[in-house]
Each structure stands twice: as structure tokens, then as C-alpha cells.
mmCIF file of C-alpha atoms in Angstrom:
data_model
loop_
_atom_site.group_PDB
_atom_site.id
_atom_site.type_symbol
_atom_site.label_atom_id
_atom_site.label_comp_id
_atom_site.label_asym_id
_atom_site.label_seq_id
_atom_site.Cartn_x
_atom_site.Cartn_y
_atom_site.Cartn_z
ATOM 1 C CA UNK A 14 83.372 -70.582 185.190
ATOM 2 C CA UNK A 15 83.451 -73.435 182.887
ATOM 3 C CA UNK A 16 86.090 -74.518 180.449
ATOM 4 C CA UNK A 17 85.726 -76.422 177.693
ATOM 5 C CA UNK A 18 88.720 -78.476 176.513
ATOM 6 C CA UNK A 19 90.242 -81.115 174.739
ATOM 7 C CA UNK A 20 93.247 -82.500 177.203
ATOM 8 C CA UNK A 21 95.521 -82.938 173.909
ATOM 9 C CA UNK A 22 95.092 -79.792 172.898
ATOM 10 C CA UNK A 23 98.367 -77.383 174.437
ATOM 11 C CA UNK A 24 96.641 -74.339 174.013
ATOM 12 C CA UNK A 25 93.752 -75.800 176.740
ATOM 13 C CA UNK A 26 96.588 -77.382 178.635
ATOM 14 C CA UNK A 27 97.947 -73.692 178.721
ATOM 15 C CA UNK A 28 94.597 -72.601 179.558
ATOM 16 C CA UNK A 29 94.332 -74.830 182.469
ATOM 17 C CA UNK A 30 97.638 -74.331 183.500
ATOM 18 C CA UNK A 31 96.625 -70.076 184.028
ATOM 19 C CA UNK A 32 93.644 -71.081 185.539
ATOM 20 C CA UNK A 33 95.192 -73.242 188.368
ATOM 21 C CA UNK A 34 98.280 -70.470 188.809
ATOM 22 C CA UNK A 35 95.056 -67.783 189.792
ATOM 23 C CA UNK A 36 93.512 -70.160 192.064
ATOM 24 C CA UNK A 37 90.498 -69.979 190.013
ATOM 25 C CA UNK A 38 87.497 -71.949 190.966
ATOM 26 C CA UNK A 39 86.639 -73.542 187.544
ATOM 27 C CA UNK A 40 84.855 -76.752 185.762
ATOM 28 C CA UNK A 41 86.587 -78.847 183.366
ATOM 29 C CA UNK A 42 83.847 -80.033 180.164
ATOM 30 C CA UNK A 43 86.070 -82.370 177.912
ATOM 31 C CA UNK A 44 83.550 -81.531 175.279
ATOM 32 C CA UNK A 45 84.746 -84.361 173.249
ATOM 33 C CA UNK A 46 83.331 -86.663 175.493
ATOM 34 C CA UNK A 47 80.523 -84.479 176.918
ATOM 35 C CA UNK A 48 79.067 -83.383 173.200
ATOM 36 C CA UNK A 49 77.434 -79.904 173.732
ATOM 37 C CA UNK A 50 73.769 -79.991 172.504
ATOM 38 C CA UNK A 51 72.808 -77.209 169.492
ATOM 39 C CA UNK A 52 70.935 -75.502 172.566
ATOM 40 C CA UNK A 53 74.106 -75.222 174.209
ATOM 41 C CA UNK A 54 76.089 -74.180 170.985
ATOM 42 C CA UNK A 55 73.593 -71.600 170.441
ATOM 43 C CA UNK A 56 73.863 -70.010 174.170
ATOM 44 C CA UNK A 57 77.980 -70.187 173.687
ATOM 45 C CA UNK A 58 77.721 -68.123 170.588
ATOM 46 C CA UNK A 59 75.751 -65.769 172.354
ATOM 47 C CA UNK A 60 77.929 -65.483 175.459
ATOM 48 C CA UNK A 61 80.946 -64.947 172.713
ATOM 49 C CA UNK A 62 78.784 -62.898 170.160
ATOM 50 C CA UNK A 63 80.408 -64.582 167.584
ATOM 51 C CA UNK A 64 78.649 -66.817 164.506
ATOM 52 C CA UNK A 65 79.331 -70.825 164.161
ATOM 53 C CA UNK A 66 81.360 -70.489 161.507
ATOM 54 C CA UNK A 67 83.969 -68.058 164.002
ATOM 55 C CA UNK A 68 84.432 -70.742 166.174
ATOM 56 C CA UNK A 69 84.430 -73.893 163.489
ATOM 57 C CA UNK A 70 88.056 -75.696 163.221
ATOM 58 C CA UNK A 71 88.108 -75.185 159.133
ATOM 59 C CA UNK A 72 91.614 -77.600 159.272
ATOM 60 C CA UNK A 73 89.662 -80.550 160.746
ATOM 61 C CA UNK A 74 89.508 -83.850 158.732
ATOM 62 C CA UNK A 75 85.535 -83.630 159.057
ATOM 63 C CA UNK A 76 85.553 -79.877 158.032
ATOM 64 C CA UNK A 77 87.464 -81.171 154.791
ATOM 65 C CA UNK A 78 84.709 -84.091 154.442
ATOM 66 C CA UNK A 79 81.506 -81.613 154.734
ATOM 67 C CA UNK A 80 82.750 -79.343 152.495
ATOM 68 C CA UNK A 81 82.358 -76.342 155.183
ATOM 69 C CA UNK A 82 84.825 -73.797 153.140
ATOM 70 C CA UNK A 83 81.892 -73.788 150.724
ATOM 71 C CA UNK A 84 79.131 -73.841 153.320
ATOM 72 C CA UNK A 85 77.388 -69.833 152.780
ATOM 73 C CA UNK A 86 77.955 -67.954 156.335
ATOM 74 C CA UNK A 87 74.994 -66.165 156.587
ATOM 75 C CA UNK A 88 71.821 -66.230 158.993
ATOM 76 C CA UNK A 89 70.438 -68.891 156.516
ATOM 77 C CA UNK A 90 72.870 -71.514 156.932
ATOM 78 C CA UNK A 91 73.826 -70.866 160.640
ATOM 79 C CA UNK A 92 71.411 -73.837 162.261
ATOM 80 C CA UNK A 93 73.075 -75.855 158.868
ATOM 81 C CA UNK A 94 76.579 -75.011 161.214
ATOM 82 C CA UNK A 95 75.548 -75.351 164.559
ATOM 83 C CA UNK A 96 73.859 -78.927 163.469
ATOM 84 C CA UNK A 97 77.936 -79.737 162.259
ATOM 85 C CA UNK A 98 79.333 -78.408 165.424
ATOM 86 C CA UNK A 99 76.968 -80.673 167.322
ATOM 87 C CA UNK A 100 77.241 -83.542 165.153
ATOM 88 C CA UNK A 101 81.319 -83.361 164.801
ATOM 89 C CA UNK A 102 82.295 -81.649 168.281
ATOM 90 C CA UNK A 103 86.184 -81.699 167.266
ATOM 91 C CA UNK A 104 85.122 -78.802 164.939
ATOM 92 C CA UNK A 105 84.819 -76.495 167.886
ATOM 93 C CA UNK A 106 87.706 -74.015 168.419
ATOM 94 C CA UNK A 107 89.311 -74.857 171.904
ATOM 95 C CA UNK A 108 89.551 -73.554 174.995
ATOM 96 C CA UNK A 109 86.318 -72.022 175.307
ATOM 97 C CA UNK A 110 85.586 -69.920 178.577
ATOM 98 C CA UNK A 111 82.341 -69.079 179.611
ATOM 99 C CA UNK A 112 82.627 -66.613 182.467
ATOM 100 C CA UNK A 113 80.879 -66.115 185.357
ATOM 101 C CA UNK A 114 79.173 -62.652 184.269
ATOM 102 C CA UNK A 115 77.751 -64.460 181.542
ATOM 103 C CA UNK A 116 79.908 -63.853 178.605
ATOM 104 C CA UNK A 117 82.316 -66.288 176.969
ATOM 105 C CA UNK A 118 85.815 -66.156 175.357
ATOM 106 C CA UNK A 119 87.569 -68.478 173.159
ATOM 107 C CA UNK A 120 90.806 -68.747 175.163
ATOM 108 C CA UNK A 121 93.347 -69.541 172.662
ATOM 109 C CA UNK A 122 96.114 -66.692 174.508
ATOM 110 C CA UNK A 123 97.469 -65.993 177.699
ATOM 111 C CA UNK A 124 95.378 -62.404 177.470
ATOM 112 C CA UNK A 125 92.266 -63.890 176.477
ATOM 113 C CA UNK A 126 92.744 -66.617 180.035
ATOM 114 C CA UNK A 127 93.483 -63.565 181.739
ATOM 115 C CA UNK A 128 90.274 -61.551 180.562
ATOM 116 C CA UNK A 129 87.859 -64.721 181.521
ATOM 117 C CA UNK A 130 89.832 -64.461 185.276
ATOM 118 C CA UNK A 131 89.016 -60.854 184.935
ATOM 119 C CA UNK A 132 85.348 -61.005 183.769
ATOM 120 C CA UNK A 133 84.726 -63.765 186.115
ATOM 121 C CA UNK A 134 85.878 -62.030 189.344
ATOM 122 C CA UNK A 135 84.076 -58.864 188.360
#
């Protein structure tokens, strides 16, 4: 399984700190510094079955600058949000989890950690 995380974030440090208690075999991606592609962002949502706009940090500075609480969420705009995920990574809700049966969960609990440890050793 892979994680993605931002190391000043204490939810992913809580994340990783779960992970390393089940002796999971796991991948760090500070996705900060290793900027997912819109490929990527696209396969994600799919593994999480969620839409950009589920997983897009609406607090963030750059949020406020693009205007993204007006931004339409509908099948129209969704490349128009996976282009600003790409383009302003920090956007992206953190931890995200993508499990070895091929799903993904945005890891922001204890429970949800504990259902990627469960998907993955399914």
C-alpha cells in the first residue's frame, strides 16, 4: 500500500504512526514533493469513488486565490479540478491510502487507517 502524506500534517503523522504499530509493509509519497500527475489524480478518485472537489482542501490559501467555493461541481468542471489539484498539490486532503485490493481511503481517522490495514490484508 501506498500513503500519501505531508510529514507536517498530524493526522498523516497519526496515520503513519498506525501503520508502523501493524507492521504494515507500506510506501511513503510526500506528495508535496512528488506532485501526482492528473493521470494519477484521476486513478485516486477512482480507487476512492469520490469527485475532486471531495478530496480538495477548500481552507487552503490557493483554494481562497482560485476562487474554488465558486468553481460548479459537476462532470463539466471536474478536469477544471483535477488540473488545480495537480497544479496546487497542497489542495489534496491528506493521508490518502491506496490499498492493496485496489481501492483507496482518505485516512483522516484511526477507523479509516484501520480499514486500509484491513482492505490491504484481504
Amino acid at each position: 500500500m501506498e500513503i500519501w502524506i505531508n510529514p507536517a500534517c498530524s493526522k498523516c503523522r497519526s496515520a503513519i504512526s498506525l501503520l508502523d504499530a501493524e507492521g504494515a509493509d507500506y510506501t511513503v509519497r510526500r506528495y508535496l514533493e512528488d506532485v501526482p500527475g492528473e493521470d494519477e489524480i484521476r486513478a485516486v478518485l477512482d480507487r476512492l469513488g469520490l469527485e475532486p472537489w471531495d478530496i480538495t482542501r477548500t481552507q487552503e490559501a490557493a483554494a481562497k486565490e482560485l476562487g474554488l467555493k465558486e468553481w460548479a461541481r459537476n462532470e463539466t468542471a471536474r478536469d477544471r479540478w483535477i488540473t488545480a489539484l495537480a497544479e496546487h498539490p497542497r489542495l489534496i486532503q491528506r493521508p490518502i491510502i491506496t490499498a492493496d485490493d485496489g481501492t483507496a481511503i482518505v485516512a483522516r481517522s484511526s477507523e479509516a487507517v484501520e480499514e486500509a490495514l484491513a482492505r490491504s490484508k484481504s
